[in-house]
Amino acid sequence: MKIIYTDSLVVGAGLAGLRVAIASKERGLDTLVLSLIPAKRSHSAAAQGGMQASLGNTVKGMGDNEDVHFQDTVKGSDWGCDQTVARMFAHCAPKAVRELANWGVPWTRVTKGPRQVVVNAEKVTIEEAEAAHGLINARDFGGTKKWRTCYTADGTGHSLLYAVDNKAISLGIPVHERMEALKIIHDGKRCHGVIARCLITGELRAYIAKSTTIATGGYGRIYEVSTNAIICEGIGQAMALETGVATLGNMEAVQFHPTAIVPVGILTTEGCRGDGGLLRDVDGHRFMPDYEPEKKELASRDVVSRRMTEHMRKGKGVDSPYGPHLWLDITLLGREHIETNLREVQEICEYFLGIDPAVDWIPVRPTQHYSMGGIRTDATGESPQLKGLFSVGEAACWDMHGFNRLGGNSLAETVVAGMIIGKYVADFGENNDLVLDTSLVEQAMGELKSEIDELIDGEGSESPYVLKQEMQRIMMDYVGIFRNGPELDKAVEGLKALLARSRNLIVKNKKRHANPELVEALRVRRMIKVALTVACGAAARTESRGAHAREDYPQRNDRDWLKRTLCRWPDANALEPEIHYEDLDVMQMELPPGYRGYGIDNTIPHPDTAKREAEIAIKLAELGEHADRYEQQQALMPFELPEELMPKNERLIDKLSAHVGEKNS
């Protein structure tokens, strides 16, 4: 039995995982990262449009600050997020962007003077301040009041991942590539590491650590068509689920991105619409103003995806061999803009569609894109049930997204949460001992070895490929953008049947090394369990909130459903998860539930909302009219961060105001 020891173990080498690893290493802790693939090929590289941070450098971002970013995030979540976490995030995002600049990210910068942009299908000229010249630029994104999405053309994730991985390399952090963690070692109270399998040799290894951080990304590949990389199969969430102790949160909260290309489902960034692109139907009609006259194409992602689907249901989609689609028109942006700021989109269109987006419209439709749910953690990123088990990024339900994520907040979360949680992981490593119980390690190792032996030597009859395909089809057909009771019941029953069948798998290739069929068999059982948490959570939640849209329960029901879904797997023989709920306390909210600003307001209000609004009004009145926004915020909902992250953020407007003050004095 091979055992490898470390202080801080990170499973996943994307942006979130690498950022946690860097924080641990900088504190002097022995740090090790496991990855299915080379770090620079992680799915973080696929993020195109940018990351949100309230820098306020551009004329269209002037007046932006943490308060505005926080409010946009909470409204975007449809009041499903943890508002304390959203505050922590909004406060640290500017610090993360500037740190990344120091690490070598070539952010697109502001050029002083006039520049032409497209706003609401019209070319307008805006004037950038001379003092802003050379500062980090930002573009518009859906669901935001200000232009705050910082970017590097449309290859932001690529730029960030290379810079952060290079930083990790400079610190000497080892990444064990082509290692797949499949089982968490735990005693019911504390996590001690993982059992991982080498995808090349088939060797099983135990990695023992003071802290274990799961940063394996989302679970999009439980769906048939997804913008996610093929490695995003939810195995990190499944490992936590199979402990029978740790819980998953809000797994039914699954986002569909409005503009994935047809038929392959590759993403075209929200930056296309943020920069002025339009959505058109079969007649060439720009239809979004008909549904959302204020925000139009830049409504929140869940809203745009539903409006597109509604429009296609009315027969306004473009027929194709792959089903109906709509058009994304970025031709009005001009070739120079596309070739400068949307280069990846141009290449995707050329390579996968054979079209020129400067001339041709792009065929798009909503496609599964992001997982708001994940391993439930507290504000420090630690599982409440398993001490020493942390999670970060899309793998986690840290819960700054609630039931819908704003564009640009995902890439931001990876590095911001990695920055914050990385410090808490390092604290844990400094304050806790490495605990080794070889019998516990042997038990976990033996269980995984027995599972592999059964697959190799057994005489089952079920193909892992067939089961996976059936699972993905069920999720696509019955747990999609619009949901209803009868279809969700079909999904649950169908997935339970698949899980039962997965206990009778056959692996025809009997090799124990470099065996893709064995890899598929090991994953598919776990993926079906993850799919069941999504379907069961969606079936139980009889309301519509964010990306969870029930046709039979169209109202957002704050009275009965202002709560977080928690799932745990009761035992190895169970065919479905246990579900319970965690109430969101309105009386602790800085921003009580309200109208998001889309469609009609059909919310069933929470009984404490009016009470909290009155309490907030009294607190603000007691502070007096001279209290600044920082004093007001702290009075309403104090939040804590590691001391070095607490200082205020400086913005261009602060410098300009100070300069004016000096001249006047």
XYZ file of C-alpha atoms in Angstrom:
665
model
C 0.000 0.000 0.000
C 1.566 3.251 -1.136
C 0.946 6.191 1.202
C 1.959 9.767 0.396
C 1.886 12.399 3.142
C 1.397 16.149 2.866
C 0.034 19.067 4.891
C -2.375 20.474 2.291
C -3.853 18.172 -0.355
C -5.772 19.768 -3.218
C -7.824 17.628 -5.603
C -8.166 19.524 -8.882
C -5.671 21.793 -10.675
C -7.989 24.437 -12.082
C -7.917 28.056 -10.937
C -9.671 27.452 -7.605
C -7.517 24.491 -6.638
C -4.242 26.124 -7.671
C -5.112 29.313 -5.783
C -5.723 27.330 -2.571
C -2.476 25.443 -3.114
C -0.580 28.718 -3.541
C -2.026 30.070 -0.280
C -0.931 26.921 1.576
C 2.542 26.897 0.056
C 3.110 30.586 0.787
C 2.397 29.810 4.456
C 5.196 27.225 4.430
C 2.978 24.144 4.355
C 3.887 21.078 2.333
C 1.357 21.189 -0.522
C 0.399 18.708 -3.225
C -2.152 18.830 -6.056
C -3.857 15.913 -7.803
C -5.184 16.359 -11.336
C -6.804 14.237 -14.020
C -4.911 16.201 -16.661
C -1.989 18.653 -16.932
C -2.919 21.764 -14.954
C -2.919 24.123 -17.945
C -5.559 21.963 -19.637
C -8.031 22.366 -16.754
C -11.537 23.524 -17.622
C -10.809 26.982 -16.184
C -9.064 27.705 -19.484
C -12.429 27.538 -21.281
C -13.804 30.662 -19.563
C -13.932 33.387 -22.172
C -15.672 36.602 -21.232
C -14.042 37.782 -18.013
C -14.295 38.091 -14.236
C -16.323 40.609 -12.282
C -14.624 43.045 -9.932
C -15.852 46.516 -9.024
C -12.801 48.509 -10.116
C -14.819 51.375 -11.564
C -12.104 52.406 -14.027
C -14.188 52.951 -17.164
C -16.744 55.665 -17.738
C -19.436 52.948 -17.878
C -18.184 51.543 -14.581
C -17.881 54.853 -12.752
C -19.685 54.722 -9.416
C -19.320 50.957 -9.115
C -18.295 49.556 -5.742
C -18.681 46.532 -3.473
C -22.256 47.516 -2.589
C -23.418 47.495 -6.210
C -21.604 44.246 -6.993
C -23.073 42.656 -3.862
C -26.601 43.746 -4.761
C -26.264 42.458 -8.332
C -24.992 39.110 -7.017
C -27.830 38.712 -4.503
C -30.510 39.665 -7.027
C -28.900 37.411 -9.611
C -29.061 34.523 -7.118
C -32.821 35.159 -6.772
C -32.148 35.639 -3.068
C -30.900 32.066 -2.752
C -27.287 32.912 -1.844
C -25.500 33.284 1.466
C -25.323 37.069 1.692
C -22.345 37.052 4.050
C -20.373 35.026 1.499
C -21.524 37.348 -1.296
C -20.183 40.277 0.760
C -16.833 38.562 1.335
C -16.605 37.870 -2.378
C -17.521 41.378 -3.579
C -15.023 42.912 -1.149
C -12.102 40.751 -2.287
C -12.712 40.679 -6.056
C -10.784 43.926 -6.799
C -7.860 42.649 -4.722
C -7.813 39.390 -6.705
C -7.803 41.170 -10.079
C -4.908 43.380 -9.073
C -2.984 40.448 -7.634
C -3.451 38.590 -10.923
C -2.086 41.597 -12.785
C 1.027 41.365 -10.616
C 1.291 37.675 -11.487
C 1.330 38.471 -15.191
C -2.279 38.444 -16.443
C -2.340 40.789 -19.473
C -5.662 42.476 -18.688
C -7.165 44.515 -21.511
C -6.534 48.138 -20.560
C -8.385 51.443 -20.878
C -7.259 53.826 -23.611
C -7.964 57.488 -22.850
C -10.180 59.517 -25.123
C -13.135 58.617 -27.348
C -13.972 55.055 -28.324
C -16.919 53.551 -30.135
C -19.070 50.877 -28.481
C -22.388 49.212 -29.291
C -25.175 49.804 -26.776
C -28.697 48.535 -27.472
C -27.900 47.868 -31.139
C -26.608 51.405 -31.686
C -23.029 52.566 -32.092
C -22.244 55.265 -29.576
C -19.063 57.082 -28.633
C -17.913 57.202 -25.032
C -15.053 59.259 -23.651
C -12.608 57.572 -21.306
C -10.912 59.796 -18.731
C -7.247 60.643 -19.140
C -6.657 59.478 -15.576
C -8.051 56.041 -16.516
C -5.501 55.485 -19.277
C -3.692 52.189 -18.758
C -5.993 50.942 -15.989
C -7.823 47.613 -16.248
C -10.787 47.780 -18.613
C -14.241 46.213 -18.182
C -17.116 45.157 -20.427
C -20.850 44.846 -19.878
C -22.365 41.528 -18.774
C -25.901 40.366 -18.050
C -27.621 41.202 -14.769
C -25.227 43.987 -13.741
C -25.805 47.695 -13.190
C -22.253 48.653 -14.141
C -19.636 47.528 -16.630
C -17.377 45.526 -14.298
C -16.307 42.371 -16.142
C -12.510 42.578 -16.448
C -11.191 40.669 -19.453
C -8.325 39.712 -21.725
C -10.088 39.764 -25.091
C -12.226 36.588 -24.900
C -9.498 34.323 -23.535
C -9.666 35.399 -19.914
C -9.743 31.928 -18.374
C -6.783 30.883 -20.502
C -4.763 33.922 -19.409
C -5.631 33.468 -15.738
C -4.917 29.738 -15.672
C -1.498 30.136 -17.267
C -0.533 32.932 -14.870
C -1.753 31.103 -11.755
C -0.209 27.784 -12.804
C 3.087 29.548 -13.504
C 2.901 31.055 -10.015
C 2.362 27.559 -8.574
C 5.329 26.258 -10.571
C 7.520 29.110 -9.298
C 6.655 28.056 -5.736
C 7.569 24.450 -6.460
C 4.086 23.010 -5.896
C 3.980 19.450 -7.312
C 1.006 18.397 -9.434
C 0.458 14.654 -9.698
C -1.124 14.428 -13.135
C -3.450 11.735 -14.431
C -4.420 10.797 -10.900
C -8.124 10.339 -10.187
C -9.308 10.633 -6.594
C -12.230 8.242 -6.065
C -12.674 7.871 -2.316
C -12.367 10.117 0.735
C -10.602 8.646 3.777
C -12.547 9.618 6.892
C -13.652 8.386 10.316
C -17.093 10.004 10.254
C -15.837 13.177 11.911
C -12.615 14.143 10.163
C -11.298 13.808 6.616
C -7.785 12.354 6.396
C -7.182 12.420 2.617
C -8.198 10.417 -0.441
C -7.589 7.167 -2.277
C -6.609 7.908 -5.874
C -6.042 5.739 -8.926
C -3.345 6.375 -11.529
C -5.029 6.491 -14.937
C -1.843 5.211 -16.606
C -0.673 2.370 -14.372
C -3.849 1.588 -12.452
C -1.932 1.887 -9.170
C -3.953 2.850 -6.085
C -2.368 5.388 -3.748
C -3.407 6.833 -0.416
C -2.785 10.555 -0.005
C -2.866 11.504 3.681
C -3.102 15.179 4.645
C -4.023 17.595 7.396
C -6.534 19.219 5.050
C -8.123 18.015 1.836
C -9.626 20.517 -0.611
C -11.977 19.314 -3.350
C -11.717 21.618 -6.392
C -12.872 19.307 -9.175
C -15.302 21.659 -10.922
C -18.915 21.087 -11.862
C -21.107 18.155 -12.866
C -22.294 19.294 -16.288
C -21.515 16.003 -18.000
C -24.429 14.291 -16.284
C -26.296 16.034 -19.132
C -26.182 14.916 -22.765
C -25.126 18.306 -24.114
C -23.008 20.631 -21.990
C -20.479 23.403 -22.430
C -18.390 21.658 -19.748
C -15.199 19.769 -20.504
C -15.647 16.013 -20.602
C -13.818 15.691 -17.261
C -16.551 17.705 -15.455
C -18.498 14.661 -14.302
C -19.187 15.474 -10.665
C -16.784 12.935 -9.162
C -15.670 15.392 -6.462
C -19.275 15.873 -5.364
C -19.838 12.107 -5.567
C -16.855 11.399 -3.297
C -18.296 13.702 -0.634
C -21.753 12.193 -1.098
C -20.457 8.653 -0.681
C -18.985 9.459 2.733
C -22.567 9.295 3.996
C -21.637 12.219 6.246
C -20.841 15.296 4.142
C -23.774 17.028 2.442
C -24.258 18.541 -0.986
C -26.129 21.823 -1.292
C -28.619 23.123 -3.888
C -27.823 20.414 -6.417
C -31.008 21.160 -8.370
C -29.646 24.637 -9.188
C -28.251 24.031 -12.683
C -27.638 26.897 -15.104
C -28.198 26.778 -18.855
C -26.130 29.281 -20.846
C -28.132 31.070 -23.556
C -25.566 30.964 -26.373
C -23.915 27.609 -26.972
C -23.386 26.795 -30.651
C -25.522 24.165 -32.353
C -25.001 21.235 -32.463
C -21.834 20.652 -30.402
C -22.682 22.865 -27.416
C -19.421 24.840 -27.322
C -19.851 28.157 -25.554
C -19.852 31.565 -27.195
C -19.098 34.000 -24.417
C -21.612 36.351 -22.826
C -19.106 38.968 -23.927
C -20.710 38.717 -27.381
C -23.919 40.185 -25.976
C -22.073 42.332 -23.463
C -20.209 43.986 -26.329
C -23.489 44.590 -28.184
C -24.480 41.350 -29.929
C -28.168 40.613 -30.547
C -30.417 37.558 -30.451
C -32.612 37.025 -33.528
C -35.281 34.505 -34.468
C -36.160 32.670 -37.685
C -37.480 35.920 -39.189
C -34.390 37.901 -38.234
C -36.439 39.688 -35.565
C -34.654 40.863 -32.420
C -37.030 39.341 -29.872
C -35.521 39.949 -26.430
C -36.877 43.529 -26.113
C -40.365 42.007 -26.485
C -39.813 39.992 -23.305
C -37.386 42.129 -21.286
C -37.657 45.716 -22.530
C -35.193 47.090 -19.980
C -32.291 44.603 -19.995
C -33.008 42.891 -23.336
C -30.131 40.532 -24.278
C -28.378 41.449 -21.029
C -30.953 40.101 -18.645
C -29.651 37.490 -16.223
C -28.631 34.179 -17.832
C -31.495 32.125 -16.450
C -33.964 34.694 -17.754
C -32.464 34.876 -21.259
C -32.348 31.080 -21.537
C -36.014 30.791 -20.598
C -37.062 33.563 -22.975
C -35.191 31.895 -25.820
C -36.857 28.569 -25.058
C -40.295 30.202 -24.844
C -39.705 31.884 -28.197
C -38.696 28.619 -29.864
C -41.780 26.947 -28.377
C -43.853 29.551 -30.203
C -42.427 28.273 -33.483
C -39.936 31.095 -33.908
C -36.849 28.870 -33.901
C -34.778 28.023 -36.952
C -35.272 24.406 -38.041
C -32.146 22.275 -38.303
C -31.267 18.560 -38.327
C -30.359 19.012 -34.637
C -33.581 20.692 -33.573
C -34.609 24.357 -33.504
C -32.147 27.117 -32.684
C -31.928 30.919 -32.704
C -29.318 33.303 -34.060
C -26.611 35.284 -32.265
C -25.745 38.311 -34.400
C -22.406 39.991 -33.674
C -21.885 41.303 -37.214
C -22.753 44.843 -36.074
C -19.639 44.845 -33.842
C -17.414 44.904 -36.913
C -14.510 42.747 -37.979
C -11.858 44.721 -36.101
C -13.672 44.351 -32.792
C -14.339 40.649 -33.337
C -10.752 39.912 -34.334
C -9.453 41.885 -31.350
C -11.877 41.177 -28.494
C -13.727 38.026 -29.598
C -10.943 36.001 -31.179
C -11.874 32.677 -29.583
C -15.476 33.062 -30.734
C -14.237 33.738 -34.265
C -12.068 30.609 -34.211
C -14.854 28.447 -32.782
C -17.180 29.613 -35.546
C -14.583 28.968 -38.234
C -13.434 25.559 -36.972
C -16.733 24.054 -35.807
C -19.314 25.785 -38.018
C -17.397 26.923 -41.080
C -18.771 30.458 -40.814
C -17.341 33.953 -40.409
C -19.080 35.675 -37.438
C -18.183 39.085 -38.836
C -20.527 38.271 -41.732
C -22.714 35.336 -40.640
C -25.102 34.868 -37.748
C -24.183 32.154 -35.231
C -26.671 29.303 -34.544
C -27.183 29.074 -30.761
C -29.525 27.677 -28.149
C -29.453 27.304 -24.346
C -27.237 24.458 -23.110
C -26.256 23.160 -19.681
C -23.365 25.274 -18.494
C -22.824 25.681 -14.749
C -23.492 23.961 -11.431
C -24.507 26.311 -8.615
C -24.770 23.302 -6.289
C -21.887 21.339 -4.838
C -20.238 20.229 -1.600
C -21.854 22.297 1.131
C -19.348 24.387 3.056
C -19.424 27.171 5.602
C -17.995 30.628 4.888
C -14.454 29.334 5.486
C -14.891 26.676 2.791
C -14.979 23.755 5.252
C -17.604 21.013 5.351
C -19.744 21.413 8.490
C -19.860 17.626 8.847
C -16.274 16.538 8.107
C -13.496 18.504 9.765
C -10.555 19.028 7.436
C -12.613 18.607 4.254
C -12.702 21.848 2.258
C -14.173 22.627 -1.143
C -13.802 25.592 -3.460
C -14.963 26.828 -6.862
C -17.671 25.115 -8.880
C -17.215 21.905 -6.873
C -18.524 23.706 -3.795
C -21.751 25.165 -2.523
C -19.967 28.019 -0.700
C -23.146 29.606 -1.880
C -22.425 33.005 -3.267
C -24.511 32.077 -6.353
C -27.721 30.763 -4.793
C -30.002 29.596 -7.599
C -28.420 31.515 -10.467
C -24.916 32.757 -11.200
C -24.184 36.042 -12.919
C -21.840 35.886 -15.878
C -18.301 36.776 -14.820
C -18.909 35.733 -11.214
C -17.702 32.190 -11.877
C -14.184 33.006 -13.010
C -14.097 35.579 -10.231
C -15.195 32.986 -7.671
C -12.386 30.596 -8.572
C -9.627 33.037 -7.696
C -11.474 35.068 -5.046
C -12.753 32.041 -3.129
C -9.362 30.409 -3.670
C -7.717 33.481 -2.150
C -10.065 33.589 0.855
C -10.526 29.878 1.519
C -6.841 29.260 0.833
C -6.026 31.323 3.917
C -8.468 29.315 6.040
C -7.001 26.073 4.675
C -3.541 27.332 5.628
C -4.808 28.257 9.111
C -6.146 24.720 9.489
C -2.809 23.269 8.423
C -0.948 25.370 10.966
C -3.311 24.585 13.831
C -3.939 20.858 13.333
C -1.750 17.763 13.374
C -1.450 15.132 10.687
C -3.422 12.125 11.898
C -2.691 8.692 10.454
C -4.724 5.585 11.201
C -3.375 2.874 8.908
C -6.397 0.643 9.540
C -8.648 3.431 8.273
C -6.459 3.836 5.188
C -6.433 0.087 4.588
C -10.214 -0.065 4.884
C -10.753 2.701 2.312
C -8.109 1.241 0.015
C -9.668 -2.220 0.350
C -13.141 -0.970 -0.497
C -11.955 0.680 -3.706
C -9.809 -2.311 -4.628
C -12.802 -4.628 -4.116
C -14.919 -2.415 -6.372
C -12.288 -2.623 -9.112
C -11.872 -6.405 -8.639
C -15.619 -6.864 -8.950
C -15.689 -4.899 -12.191
C -12.714 -6.728 -13.710
C -13.539 -10.243 -12.517
C -17.325 -10.058 -12.283
C -19.850 -11.447 -14.715
C -22.235 -8.521 -15.013
C -24.258 -7.627 -18.072
C -24.673 -3.838 -18.028
C -22.497 -1.599 -20.198
C -21.207 1.550 -18.441
C -21.437 3.428 -21.740
C -25.104 2.547 -22.198
C -25.998 3.522 -18.627
C -24.184 6.831 -18.953
C -25.959 7.641 -22.204
C -29.357 6.808 -20.692
C -28.615 8.952 -17.620
C -27.610 11.915 -19.783
C -30.735 11.591 -21.915
C -32.986 11.457 -18.821
C -31.379 14.599 -17.422
C -31.656 16.428 -20.744
C -35.285 15.430 -21.328
C -36.725 15.781 -17.835
C -34.450 18.014 -15.703
C -33.788 20.870 -18.111
C -34.571 24.573 -18.365
C -38.295 24.112 -17.658
C -39.334 21.437 -15.189
C -42.612 19.918 -14.022
C -43.739 17.299 -11.539
C -44.585 14.387 -13.871
C -41.325 14.685 -15.820
C -39.236 15.035 -12.651
C -40.917 11.925 -11.257
C -39.967 10.087 -14.461
C -36.395 11.296 -14.031
C -36.165 10.088 -10.435
C -37.630 6.674 -11.208
C -35.495 6.291 -14.329
C -32.294 7.225 -12.502
C -33.070 4.906 -9.586
C -33.487 2.068 -12.084
C -30.147 2.970 -13.675
C -28.434 3.021 -10.275
C -29.779 -0.451 -9.537
C -28.563 -1.656 -12.935
C -25.126 -0.122 -12.308
C -24.548 -2.753 -9.620
C -24.357 -5.301 -12.420
C -21.753 -3.689 -14.676
C -19.529 -5.585 -17.087
C -16.061 -4.474 -18.143
C -14.981 -6.325 -21.262
C -11.449 -4.928 -21.219
C -9.795 -6.759 -18.313
C -6.660 -4.604 -18.091
C -6.055 -2.847 -14.780
C -3.909 -0.115 -16.337
C -4.744 2.520 -18.969
C -8.275 1.150 -19.319
C -10.864 3.760 -20.383
C -13.718 1.281 -19.984
C -12.770 0.672 -16.345
C -12.569 4.444 -15.797
C -16.074 4.808 -17.231
C -17.423 2.020 -15.046
C -15.939 3.555 -11.892
C -17.402 6.936 -12.726
C -20.874 6.079 -13.986
C -22.204 4.775 -10.655
C -21.029 7.925 -8.969
C -22.438 10.149 -11.710
C -25.878 8.550 -11.407
C -25.887 9.311 -7.669
C -25.043 12.943 -8.414
C -27.806 13.049 -11.051
C -30.255 11.707 -8.467
C -29.446 14.542 -6.065
C -30.285 16.995 -8.854
C -33.520 15.267 -9.898
C -34.742 14.557 -6.355
C -33.978 18.103 -5.216
C -35.797 19.538 -8.240
C -38.816 17.275 -7.708
C -39.085 18.264 -4.055
C -38.721 22.037 -4.585
C -42.229 23.153 -5.546
C -41.417 26.713 -6.582
C -39.452 28.574 -9.257
C -36.235 30.309 -8.178
C -33.395 31.390 -10.463
C -32.412 28.602 -12.829
C -34.891 26.191 -11.194
C -38.059 26.911 -13.173
C -41.153 24.793 -12.403
C -43.941 25.187 -14.955
C -46.405 23.750 -12.419
C -45.142 26.085 -9.647
C -44.218 29.343 -11.436
C -44.024 31.536 -8.322
C -40.911 32.184 -6.265
C -42.171 31.085 -2.871
C -40.139 32.847 -0.182
C -42.709 31.893 2.450
C -42.106 28.147 2.115
C -38.902 27.766 0.090
C -36.404 30.409 1.174
C -34.103 27.574 2.165
C -31.079 25.663 0.955
C -31.459 22.045 -0.161
C -29.072 19.615 1.554
C -28.524 16.035 0.329
C -26.657 13.144 1.900
C -26.409 9.518 0.799
C -27.750 7.311 3.608
C -25.932 4.044 2.854
C -24.325 2.041 0.068
C -27.564 0.186 -0.725
C -29.753 3.278 -1.011
C -31.248 4.215 -4.376
C -31.863 7.872 -3.607
C -30.484 10.581 -1.316
C -31.919 11.858 1.923
C -33.002 15.488 1.609
C -33.321 18.078 4.327
C -33.231 21.861 4.333
C -31.377 24.792 5.825
C -33.431 27.969 6.291
C -32.073 31.301 5.087
C -32.571 33.841 7.889
C -34.223 36.959 6.475
C -33.552 38.810 9.724
C -29.794 38.516 9.090
C -29.931 39.696 5.474
C -28.477 43.012 4.379
C -30.713 42.908 1.297
C -34.111 41.367 2.125
C -35.933 39.450 -0.641
C -37.444 41.644 -3.345
C -38.275 41.953 -7.028
C -35.467 40.938 -9.413
C -36.679 43.218 -12.184
C -37.704 40.603 -14.777
C -41.257 39.889 -15.942
C -44.071 40.193 -13.425
C -43.404 40.032 -9.706
C -45.300 36.925 -8.630
C -43.302 36.255 -5.448
C -44.994 34.782 -2.389
C -43.296 36.943 0.262
C -41.591 35.695 3.403
C -43.342 36.857 6.605
C -40.080 38.348 7.933
C -39.312 40.480 4.861
C -41.356 43.524 5.888
C -40.077 43.183 9.466
C -36.451 43.145 8.293
C -36.999 46.108 5.955
C -38.402 48.113 8.889
C -35.471 47.093 11.089
C -32.991 48.201 8.406
C -34.717 51.573 8.090
C -34.440 52.105 11.868
C -30.750 51.124 11.947
C -29.895 53.477 9.091
C -31.830 56.318 10.732
C -29.965 55.757 14.008
C -26.632 56.034 12.182
C -27.591 59.444 10.868
C -27.142 61.085 7.498
C -23.374 61.490 7.892
C -22.632 57.769 8.136
C -20.701 56.520 5.122
C -21.540 53.366 3.182
C -18.995 51.304 5.123
C -20.574 52.196 8.460
C -24.030 51.453 7.083
C -22.960 48.083 5.722
C -21.307 47.008 8.969
C -24.394 47.999 10.943
C -26.627 45.869 8.745
C -24.540 42.707 8.220
C -20.989 42.555 9.589
C -18.644 40.120 7.876
C -15.197 38.806 8.695
C -12.191 38.015 6.533
C -8.542 37.247 7.228
C -7.000 40.493 8.445
C -4.852 41.075 5.347
C -7.977 41.004 3.129
C -10.024 43.497 5.164
C -8.557 46.857 3.957
C -10.770 48.985 1.727
C -10.402 48.956 -2.050
C -9.159 52.092 -3.766
C -10.794 53.274 -7.002
C -10.153 55.892 -9.633
C -13.032 58.024 -8.344
C -11.308 58.156 -4.924
C -8.127 59.502 -6.505
C -10.041 62.013 -8.617
C -12.039 63.199 -5.593
C -8.864 63.564 -3.547
C -7.259 65.564 -6.364
C -10.257 67.886 -6.560
C -10.152 68.290 -2.785
C -6.480 69.236 -2.881
C -7.099 71.843 -5.600
C -10.019 73.362 -3.690
C -7.986 73.580 -0.496
